[in-house]
PDB file of C-alpha atoms in Angstrom:
ATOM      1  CA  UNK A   1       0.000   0.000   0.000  1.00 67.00           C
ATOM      2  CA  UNK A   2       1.361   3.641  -1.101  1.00 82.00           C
ATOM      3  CA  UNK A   3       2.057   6.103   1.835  1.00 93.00           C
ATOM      4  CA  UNK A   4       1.255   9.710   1.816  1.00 96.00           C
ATOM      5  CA  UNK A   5       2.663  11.572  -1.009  1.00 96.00           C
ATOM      6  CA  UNK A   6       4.185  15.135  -0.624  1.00 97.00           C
ATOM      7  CA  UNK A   7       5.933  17.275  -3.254  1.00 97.00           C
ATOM      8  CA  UNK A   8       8.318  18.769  -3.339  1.00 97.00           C
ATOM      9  CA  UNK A   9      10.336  18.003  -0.853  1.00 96.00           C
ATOM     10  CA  UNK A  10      12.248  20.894  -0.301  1.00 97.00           C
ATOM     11  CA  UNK A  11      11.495  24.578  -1.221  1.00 97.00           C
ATOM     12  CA  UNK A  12      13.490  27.626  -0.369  1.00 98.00           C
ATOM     13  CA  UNK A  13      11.647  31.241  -1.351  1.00 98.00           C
ATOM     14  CA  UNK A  14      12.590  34.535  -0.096  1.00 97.00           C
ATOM     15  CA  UNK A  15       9.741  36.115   1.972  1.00 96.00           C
ATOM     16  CA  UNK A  16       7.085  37.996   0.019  1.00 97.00           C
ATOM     17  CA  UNK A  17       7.102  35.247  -2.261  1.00 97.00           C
ATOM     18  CA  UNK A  18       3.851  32.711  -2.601  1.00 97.00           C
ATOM     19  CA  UNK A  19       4.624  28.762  -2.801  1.00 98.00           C
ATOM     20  CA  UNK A  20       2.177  25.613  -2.949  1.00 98.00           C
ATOM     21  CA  UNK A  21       2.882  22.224  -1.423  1.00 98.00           C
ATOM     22  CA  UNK A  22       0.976  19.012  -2.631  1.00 97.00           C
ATOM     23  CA  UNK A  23      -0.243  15.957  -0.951  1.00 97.00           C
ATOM     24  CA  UNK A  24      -1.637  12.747  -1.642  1.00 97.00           C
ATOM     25  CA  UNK A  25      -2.880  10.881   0.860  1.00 96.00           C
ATOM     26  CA  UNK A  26      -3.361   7.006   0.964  1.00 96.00           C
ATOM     27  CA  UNK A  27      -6.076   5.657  -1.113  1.00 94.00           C
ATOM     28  CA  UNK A  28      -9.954   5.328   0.543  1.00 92.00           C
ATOM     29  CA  UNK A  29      -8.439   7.735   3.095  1.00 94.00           C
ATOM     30  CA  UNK A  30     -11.628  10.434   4.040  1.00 93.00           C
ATOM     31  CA  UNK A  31      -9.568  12.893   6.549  1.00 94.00           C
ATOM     32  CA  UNK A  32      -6.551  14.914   5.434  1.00 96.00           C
ATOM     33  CA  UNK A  33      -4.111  16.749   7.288  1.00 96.00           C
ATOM     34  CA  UNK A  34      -1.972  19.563   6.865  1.00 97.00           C
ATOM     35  CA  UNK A  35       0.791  20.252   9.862  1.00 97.00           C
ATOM     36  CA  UNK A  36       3.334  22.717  10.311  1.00 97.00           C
ATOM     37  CA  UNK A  37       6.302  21.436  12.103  1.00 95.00           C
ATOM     38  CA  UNK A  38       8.731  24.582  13.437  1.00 95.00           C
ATOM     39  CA  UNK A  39      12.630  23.749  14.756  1.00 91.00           C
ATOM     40  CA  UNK A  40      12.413  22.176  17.862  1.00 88.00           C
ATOM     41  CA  UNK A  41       8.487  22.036  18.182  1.00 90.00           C
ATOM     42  CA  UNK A  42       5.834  19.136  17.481  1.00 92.00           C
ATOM     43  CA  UNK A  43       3.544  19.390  14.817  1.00 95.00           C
ATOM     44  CA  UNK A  44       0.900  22.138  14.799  1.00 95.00           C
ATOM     45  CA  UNK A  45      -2.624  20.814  13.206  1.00 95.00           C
ATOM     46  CA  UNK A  46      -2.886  23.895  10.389  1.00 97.00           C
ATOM     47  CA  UNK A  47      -6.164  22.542   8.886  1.00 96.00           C
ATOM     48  CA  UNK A  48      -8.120  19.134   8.507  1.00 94.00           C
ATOM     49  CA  UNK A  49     -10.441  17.974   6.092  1.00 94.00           C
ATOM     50  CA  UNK A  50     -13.014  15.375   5.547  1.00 92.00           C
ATOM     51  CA  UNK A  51     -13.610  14.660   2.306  1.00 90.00           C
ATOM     52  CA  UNK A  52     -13.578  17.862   0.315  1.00 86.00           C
ATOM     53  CA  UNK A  53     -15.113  20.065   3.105  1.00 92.00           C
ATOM     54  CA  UNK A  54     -13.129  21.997   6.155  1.00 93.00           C
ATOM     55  CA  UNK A  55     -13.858  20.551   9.595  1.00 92.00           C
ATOM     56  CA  UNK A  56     -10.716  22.767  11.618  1.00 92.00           C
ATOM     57  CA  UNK A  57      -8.951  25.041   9.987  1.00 94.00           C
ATOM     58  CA  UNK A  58      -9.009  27.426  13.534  1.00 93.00           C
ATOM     59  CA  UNK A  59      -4.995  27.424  13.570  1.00 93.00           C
ATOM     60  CA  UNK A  60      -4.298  28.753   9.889  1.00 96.00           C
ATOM     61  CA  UNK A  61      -3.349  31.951   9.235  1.00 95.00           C
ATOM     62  CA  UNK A  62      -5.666  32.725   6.840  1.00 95.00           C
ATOM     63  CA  UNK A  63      -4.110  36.101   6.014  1.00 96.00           C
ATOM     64  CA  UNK A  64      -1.686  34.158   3.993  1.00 97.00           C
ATOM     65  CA  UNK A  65      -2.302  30.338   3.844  1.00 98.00           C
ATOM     66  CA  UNK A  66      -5.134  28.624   1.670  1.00 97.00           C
ATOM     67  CA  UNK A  67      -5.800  25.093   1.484  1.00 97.00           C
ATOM     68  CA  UNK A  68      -7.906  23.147  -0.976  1.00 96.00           C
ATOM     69  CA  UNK A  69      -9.220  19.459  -1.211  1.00 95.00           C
ATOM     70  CA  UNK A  70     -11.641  19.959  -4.625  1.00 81.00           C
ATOM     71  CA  UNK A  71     -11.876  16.286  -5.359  1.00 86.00           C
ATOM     72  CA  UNK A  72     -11.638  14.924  -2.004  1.00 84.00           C
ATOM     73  CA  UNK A  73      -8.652  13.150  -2.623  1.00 92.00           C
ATOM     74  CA  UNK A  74      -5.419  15.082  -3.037  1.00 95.00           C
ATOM     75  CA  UNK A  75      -4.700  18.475  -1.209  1.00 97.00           C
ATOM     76  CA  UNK A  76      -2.597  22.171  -1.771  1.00 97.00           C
ATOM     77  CA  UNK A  77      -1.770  24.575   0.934  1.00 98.00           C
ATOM     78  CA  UNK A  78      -0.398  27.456  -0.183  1.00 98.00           C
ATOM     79  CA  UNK A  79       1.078  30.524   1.455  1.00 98.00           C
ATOM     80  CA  UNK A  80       0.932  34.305   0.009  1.00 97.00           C
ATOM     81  CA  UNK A  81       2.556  35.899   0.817  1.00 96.00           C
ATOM     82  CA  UNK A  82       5.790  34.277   2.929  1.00 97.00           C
ATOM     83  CA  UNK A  83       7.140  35.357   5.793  1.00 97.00           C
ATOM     84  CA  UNK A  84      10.125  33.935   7.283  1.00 97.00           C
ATOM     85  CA  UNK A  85       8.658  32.995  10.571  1.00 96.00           C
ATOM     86  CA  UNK A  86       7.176  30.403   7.783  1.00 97.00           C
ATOM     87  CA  UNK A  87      10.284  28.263   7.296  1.00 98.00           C
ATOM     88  CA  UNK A  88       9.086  25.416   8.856  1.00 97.00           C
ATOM     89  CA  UNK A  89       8.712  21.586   7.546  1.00 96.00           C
ATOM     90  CA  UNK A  90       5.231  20.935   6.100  1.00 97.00           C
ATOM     91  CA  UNK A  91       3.280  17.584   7.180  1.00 96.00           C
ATOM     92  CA  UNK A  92       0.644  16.159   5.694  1.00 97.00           C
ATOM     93  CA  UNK A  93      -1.335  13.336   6.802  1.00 96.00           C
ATOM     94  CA  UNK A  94      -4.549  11.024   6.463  1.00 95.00           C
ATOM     95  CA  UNK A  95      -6.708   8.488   8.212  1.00 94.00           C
ATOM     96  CA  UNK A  96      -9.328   6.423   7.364  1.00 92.00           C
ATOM     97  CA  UNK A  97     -11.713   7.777   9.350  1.00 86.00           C
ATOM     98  CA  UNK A  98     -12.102  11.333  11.500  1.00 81.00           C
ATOM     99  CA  UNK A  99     -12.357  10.152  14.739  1.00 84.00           C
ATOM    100  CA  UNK A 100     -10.150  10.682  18.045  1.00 82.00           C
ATOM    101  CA  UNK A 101      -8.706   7.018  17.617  1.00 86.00           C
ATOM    102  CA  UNK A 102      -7.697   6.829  14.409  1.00 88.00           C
ATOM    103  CA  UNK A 103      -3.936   6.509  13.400  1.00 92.00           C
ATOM    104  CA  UNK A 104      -2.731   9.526  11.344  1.00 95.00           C
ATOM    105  CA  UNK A 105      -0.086   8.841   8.887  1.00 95.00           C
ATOM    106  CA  UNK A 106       2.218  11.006   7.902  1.00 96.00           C
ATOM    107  CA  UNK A 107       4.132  11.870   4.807  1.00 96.00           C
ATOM    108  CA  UNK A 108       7.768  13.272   4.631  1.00 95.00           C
ATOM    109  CA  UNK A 109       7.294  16.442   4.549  1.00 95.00           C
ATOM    110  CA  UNK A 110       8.468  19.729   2.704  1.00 97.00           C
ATOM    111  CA  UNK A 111      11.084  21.591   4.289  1.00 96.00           C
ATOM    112  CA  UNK A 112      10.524  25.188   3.313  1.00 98.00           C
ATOM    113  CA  UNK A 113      13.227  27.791   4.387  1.00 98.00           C
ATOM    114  CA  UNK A 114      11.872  31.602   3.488  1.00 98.00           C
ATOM    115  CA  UNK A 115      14.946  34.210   3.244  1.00 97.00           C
TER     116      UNK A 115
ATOM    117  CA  UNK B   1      -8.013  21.984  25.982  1.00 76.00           C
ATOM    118  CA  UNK B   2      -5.861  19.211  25.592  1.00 84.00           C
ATOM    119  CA  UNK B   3      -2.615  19.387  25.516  1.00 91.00           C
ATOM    120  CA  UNK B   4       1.258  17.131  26.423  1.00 95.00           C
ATOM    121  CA  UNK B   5       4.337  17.742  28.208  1.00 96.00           C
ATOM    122  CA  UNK B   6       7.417  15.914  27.688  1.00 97.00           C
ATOM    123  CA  UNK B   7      10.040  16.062  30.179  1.00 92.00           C
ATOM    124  CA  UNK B   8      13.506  16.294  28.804  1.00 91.00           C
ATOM    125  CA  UNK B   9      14.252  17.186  25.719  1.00 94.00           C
ATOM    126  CA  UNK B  10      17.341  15.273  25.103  1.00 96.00           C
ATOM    127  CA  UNK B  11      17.450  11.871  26.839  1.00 97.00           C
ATOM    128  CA  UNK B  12      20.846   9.970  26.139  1.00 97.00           C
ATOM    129  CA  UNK B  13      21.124   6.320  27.045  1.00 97.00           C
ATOM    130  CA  UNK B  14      23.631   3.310  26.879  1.00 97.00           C
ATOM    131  CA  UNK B  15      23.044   0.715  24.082  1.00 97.00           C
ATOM    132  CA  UNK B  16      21.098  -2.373  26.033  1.00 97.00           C
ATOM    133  CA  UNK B  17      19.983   0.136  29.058  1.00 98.00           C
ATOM    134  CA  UNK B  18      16.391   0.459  29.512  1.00 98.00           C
ATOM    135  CA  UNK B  19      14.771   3.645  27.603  1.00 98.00           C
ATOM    136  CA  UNK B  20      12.240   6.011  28.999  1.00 98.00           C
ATOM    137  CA  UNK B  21      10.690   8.667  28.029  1.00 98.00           C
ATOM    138  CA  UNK B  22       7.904  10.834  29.751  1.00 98.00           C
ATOM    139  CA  UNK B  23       4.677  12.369  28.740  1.00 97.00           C
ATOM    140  CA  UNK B  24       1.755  13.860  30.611  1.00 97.00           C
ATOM    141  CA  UNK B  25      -1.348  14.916  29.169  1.00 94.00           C
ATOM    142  CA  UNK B  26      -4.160  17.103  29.829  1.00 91.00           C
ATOM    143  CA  UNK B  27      -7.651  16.611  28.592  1.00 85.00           C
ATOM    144  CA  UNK B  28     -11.265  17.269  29.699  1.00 79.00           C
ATOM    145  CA  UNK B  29     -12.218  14.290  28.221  1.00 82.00           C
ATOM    146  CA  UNK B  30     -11.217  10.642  28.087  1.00 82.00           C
ATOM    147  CA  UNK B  31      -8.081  11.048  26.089  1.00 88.00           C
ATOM    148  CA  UNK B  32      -6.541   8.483  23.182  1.00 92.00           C
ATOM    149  CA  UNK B  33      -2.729   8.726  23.318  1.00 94.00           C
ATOM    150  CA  UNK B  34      -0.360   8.263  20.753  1.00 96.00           C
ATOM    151  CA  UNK B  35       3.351   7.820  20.660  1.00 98.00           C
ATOM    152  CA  UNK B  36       5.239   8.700  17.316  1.00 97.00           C
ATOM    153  CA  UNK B  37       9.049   8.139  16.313  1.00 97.00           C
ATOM    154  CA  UNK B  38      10.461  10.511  13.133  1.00 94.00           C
ATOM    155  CA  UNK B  39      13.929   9.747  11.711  1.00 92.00           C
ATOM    156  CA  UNK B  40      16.253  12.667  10.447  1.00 86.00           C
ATOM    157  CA  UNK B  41      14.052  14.083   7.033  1.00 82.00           C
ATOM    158  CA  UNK B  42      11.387  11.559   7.244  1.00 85.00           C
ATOM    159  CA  UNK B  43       7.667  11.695   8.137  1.00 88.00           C
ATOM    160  CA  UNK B  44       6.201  10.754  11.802  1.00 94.00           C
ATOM    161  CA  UNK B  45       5.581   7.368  12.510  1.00 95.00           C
ATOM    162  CA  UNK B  46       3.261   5.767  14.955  1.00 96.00           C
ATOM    163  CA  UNK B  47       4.715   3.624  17.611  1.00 97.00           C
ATOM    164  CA  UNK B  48       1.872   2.975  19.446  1.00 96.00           C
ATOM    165  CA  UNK B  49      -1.505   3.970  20.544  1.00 94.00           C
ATOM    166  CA  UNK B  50      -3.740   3.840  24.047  1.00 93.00           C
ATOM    167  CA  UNK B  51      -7.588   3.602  22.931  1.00 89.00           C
ATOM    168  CA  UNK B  52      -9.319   3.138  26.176  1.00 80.00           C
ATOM    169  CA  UNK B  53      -8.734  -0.584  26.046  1.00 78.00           C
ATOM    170  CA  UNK B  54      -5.883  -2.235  27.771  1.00 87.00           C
ATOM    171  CA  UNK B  55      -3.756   0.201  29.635  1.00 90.00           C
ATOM    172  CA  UNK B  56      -0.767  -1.324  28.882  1.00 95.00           C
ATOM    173  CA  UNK B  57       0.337  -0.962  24.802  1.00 95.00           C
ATOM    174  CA  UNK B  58       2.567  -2.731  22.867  1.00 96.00           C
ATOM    175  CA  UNK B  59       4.554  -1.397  20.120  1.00 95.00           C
ATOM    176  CA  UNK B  60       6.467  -1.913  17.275  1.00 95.00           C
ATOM    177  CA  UNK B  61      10.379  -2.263  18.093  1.00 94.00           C
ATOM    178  CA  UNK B  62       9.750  -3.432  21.140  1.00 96.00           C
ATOM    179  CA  UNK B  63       8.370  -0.367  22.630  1.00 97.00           C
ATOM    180  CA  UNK B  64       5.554  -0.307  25.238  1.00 97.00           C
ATOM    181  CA  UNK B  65       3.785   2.224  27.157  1.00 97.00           C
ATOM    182  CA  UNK B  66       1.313   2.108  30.133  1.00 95.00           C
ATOM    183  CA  UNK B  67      -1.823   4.660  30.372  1.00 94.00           C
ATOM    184  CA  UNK B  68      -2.006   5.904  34.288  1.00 94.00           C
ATOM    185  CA  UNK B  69      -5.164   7.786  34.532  1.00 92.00           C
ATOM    186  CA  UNK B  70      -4.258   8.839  38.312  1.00 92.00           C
ATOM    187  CA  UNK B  71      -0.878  10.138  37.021  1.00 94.00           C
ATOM    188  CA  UNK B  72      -2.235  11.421  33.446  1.00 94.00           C
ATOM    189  CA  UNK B  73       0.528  10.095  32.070  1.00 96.00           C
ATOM    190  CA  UNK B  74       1.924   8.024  29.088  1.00 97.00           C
ATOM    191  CA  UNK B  75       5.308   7.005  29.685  1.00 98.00           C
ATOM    192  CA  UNK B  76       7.247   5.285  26.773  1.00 98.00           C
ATOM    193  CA  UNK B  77       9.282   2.715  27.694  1.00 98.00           C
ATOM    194  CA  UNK B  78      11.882  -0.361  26.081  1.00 98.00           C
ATOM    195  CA  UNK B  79      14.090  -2.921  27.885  1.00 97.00           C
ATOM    196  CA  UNK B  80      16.804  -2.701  25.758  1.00 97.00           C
ATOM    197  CA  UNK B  81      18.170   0.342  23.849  1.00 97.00           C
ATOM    198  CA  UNK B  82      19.588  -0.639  20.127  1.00 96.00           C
ATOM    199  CA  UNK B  83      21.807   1.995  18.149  1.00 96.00           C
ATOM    200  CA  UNK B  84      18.768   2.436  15.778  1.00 95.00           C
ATOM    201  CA  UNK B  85      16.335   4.009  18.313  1.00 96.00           C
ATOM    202  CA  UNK B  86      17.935   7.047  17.978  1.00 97.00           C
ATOM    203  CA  UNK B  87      15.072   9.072  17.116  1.00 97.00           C
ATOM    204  CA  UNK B  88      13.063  11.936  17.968  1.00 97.00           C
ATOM    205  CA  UNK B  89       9.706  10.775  19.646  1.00 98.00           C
ATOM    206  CA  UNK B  90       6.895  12.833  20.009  1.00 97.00           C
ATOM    207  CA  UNK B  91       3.766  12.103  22.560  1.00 97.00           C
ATOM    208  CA  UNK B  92       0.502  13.225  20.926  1.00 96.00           C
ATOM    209  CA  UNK B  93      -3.278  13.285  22.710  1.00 93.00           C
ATOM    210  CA  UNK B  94      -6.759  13.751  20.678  1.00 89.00           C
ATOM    211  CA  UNK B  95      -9.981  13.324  22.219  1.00 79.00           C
ATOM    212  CA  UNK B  96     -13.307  12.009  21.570  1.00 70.00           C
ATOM    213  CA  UNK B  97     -14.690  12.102  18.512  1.00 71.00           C
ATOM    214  CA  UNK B  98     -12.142  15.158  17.333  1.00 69.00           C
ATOM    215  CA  UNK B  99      -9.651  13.555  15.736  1.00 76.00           C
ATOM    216  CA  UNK B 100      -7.171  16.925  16.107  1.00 85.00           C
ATOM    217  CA  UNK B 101      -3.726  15.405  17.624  1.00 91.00           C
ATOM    218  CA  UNK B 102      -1.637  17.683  19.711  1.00 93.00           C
ATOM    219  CA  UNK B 103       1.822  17.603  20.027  1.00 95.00           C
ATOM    220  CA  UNK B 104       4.045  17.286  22.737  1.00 96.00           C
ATOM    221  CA  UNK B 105       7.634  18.954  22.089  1.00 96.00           C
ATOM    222  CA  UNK B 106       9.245  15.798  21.372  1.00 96.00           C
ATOM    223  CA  UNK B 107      12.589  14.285  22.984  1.00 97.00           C
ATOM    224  CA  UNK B 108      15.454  13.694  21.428  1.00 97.00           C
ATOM    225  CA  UNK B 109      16.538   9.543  22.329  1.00 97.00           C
ATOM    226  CA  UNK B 110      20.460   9.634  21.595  1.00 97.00           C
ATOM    227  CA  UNK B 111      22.017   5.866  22.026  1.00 97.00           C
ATOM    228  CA  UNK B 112      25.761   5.354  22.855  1.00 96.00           C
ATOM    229  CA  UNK B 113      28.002   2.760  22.630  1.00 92.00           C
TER     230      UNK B 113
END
């Protein structure tokens, strides 16, 4: 079975400038995940979907990031523009299901350094 | 609000000593726990998880960890340290039917010879 997809895997911008990750999250998987790892820190839920529709997106800062699930299978998040408190690595994740038990897995993430 | 503290950042241990790592939790509601490993550039990956069955939760690689309701805690634990557990390991909580994990800071496991 095929993980979670992410492209690319490593980005570097200078700030002001927009840039769009991509995931693809394991087949028959309804929830997706987009996390924002910073140095040092865990992962910080940015938004979730189920299916194509939003069910959290309380923690993105929607100033400057977008995220869109149109077919309710693959995902972008984008940010417009960067800052460099942005550089960060970018996870994205699925489950089968939305509930509190299920296991989240996690692609490899794009590193994203903003200069 | 639910959230996960884990003591000690960087824990450094001697190959075949016993590993442990602490987390504590905080949640208003019956909590599932999760324990994830993530090698340098690579993705998280789950260890283990506590869903309000048996308290005590065997991993993969031999880890285990035991839910303590009185203590709120999760502690991660394995007999017998190898070279390749060097990892960082990150202790995550979600509750109920809200499938949002949050994040402890992670520790840093660093295995010696």
């Amino acid at each position: 079975e095929a993980g979670v997809a992410q492209s690319p895997r490593y980005k570097i911008i200078e700030k002001r400038q927009s840039v769009a990750f991509w995931c693809n999250p394991i087949s028959g998987h309804a929830t997706l995940y987009w996390y924002q790892q910073i140095l040092g820190q865990g992962p910080k839920l940015l938004i979730q979907f189920q299916n194509n529709g939003v069910v959290d997106d309380s923690q993105l800062p929607k100033d400057r990031f977008s995220a869109e699930r149109l077919k309710g299978v693959d995902s972008t998040l984008k940010i417009q523009p960067a800052k460099l408190e942005d550089s960060a690595v970018y996870l994205c994740a699925s489950s089968l299901g939305g509930s509190g038990r299920e296991t989240q897995y996690f692609g490899p993430g794009t590193r994203l350094l903003v200069l | 609000a639910q959230s996960v503290t884990q003591l000690g950042s960087h824990v450094s241990v001697s190959e075949g000593a016993l590993v442990l790592l602490r987390c504590n939790y905080s949640s208003s509601v019956p909590p599932y726990l999760f324990w994830y490993v993530q090698y340098p550039n690579q993705g998280l990956q789950l260890l283990l998880k506590y869903t309000s069955a048996a308290t005590l939760v065997k991993g993969i690689n031999g880890f285990e960890a035991e839910f303590k309701k009185s203590e709120t805690s999760f502690h991660l634990t394995k007999p017998s340290a190898h070279m390749s557990d060097a990892a960082e390991y990150f202790c995550a909580v979600s509750e109920g039917q809200a499938s949002k994990l949050t994040f402890g800071t992670g520790t840093r496991l660093q295995v010696t010879l």
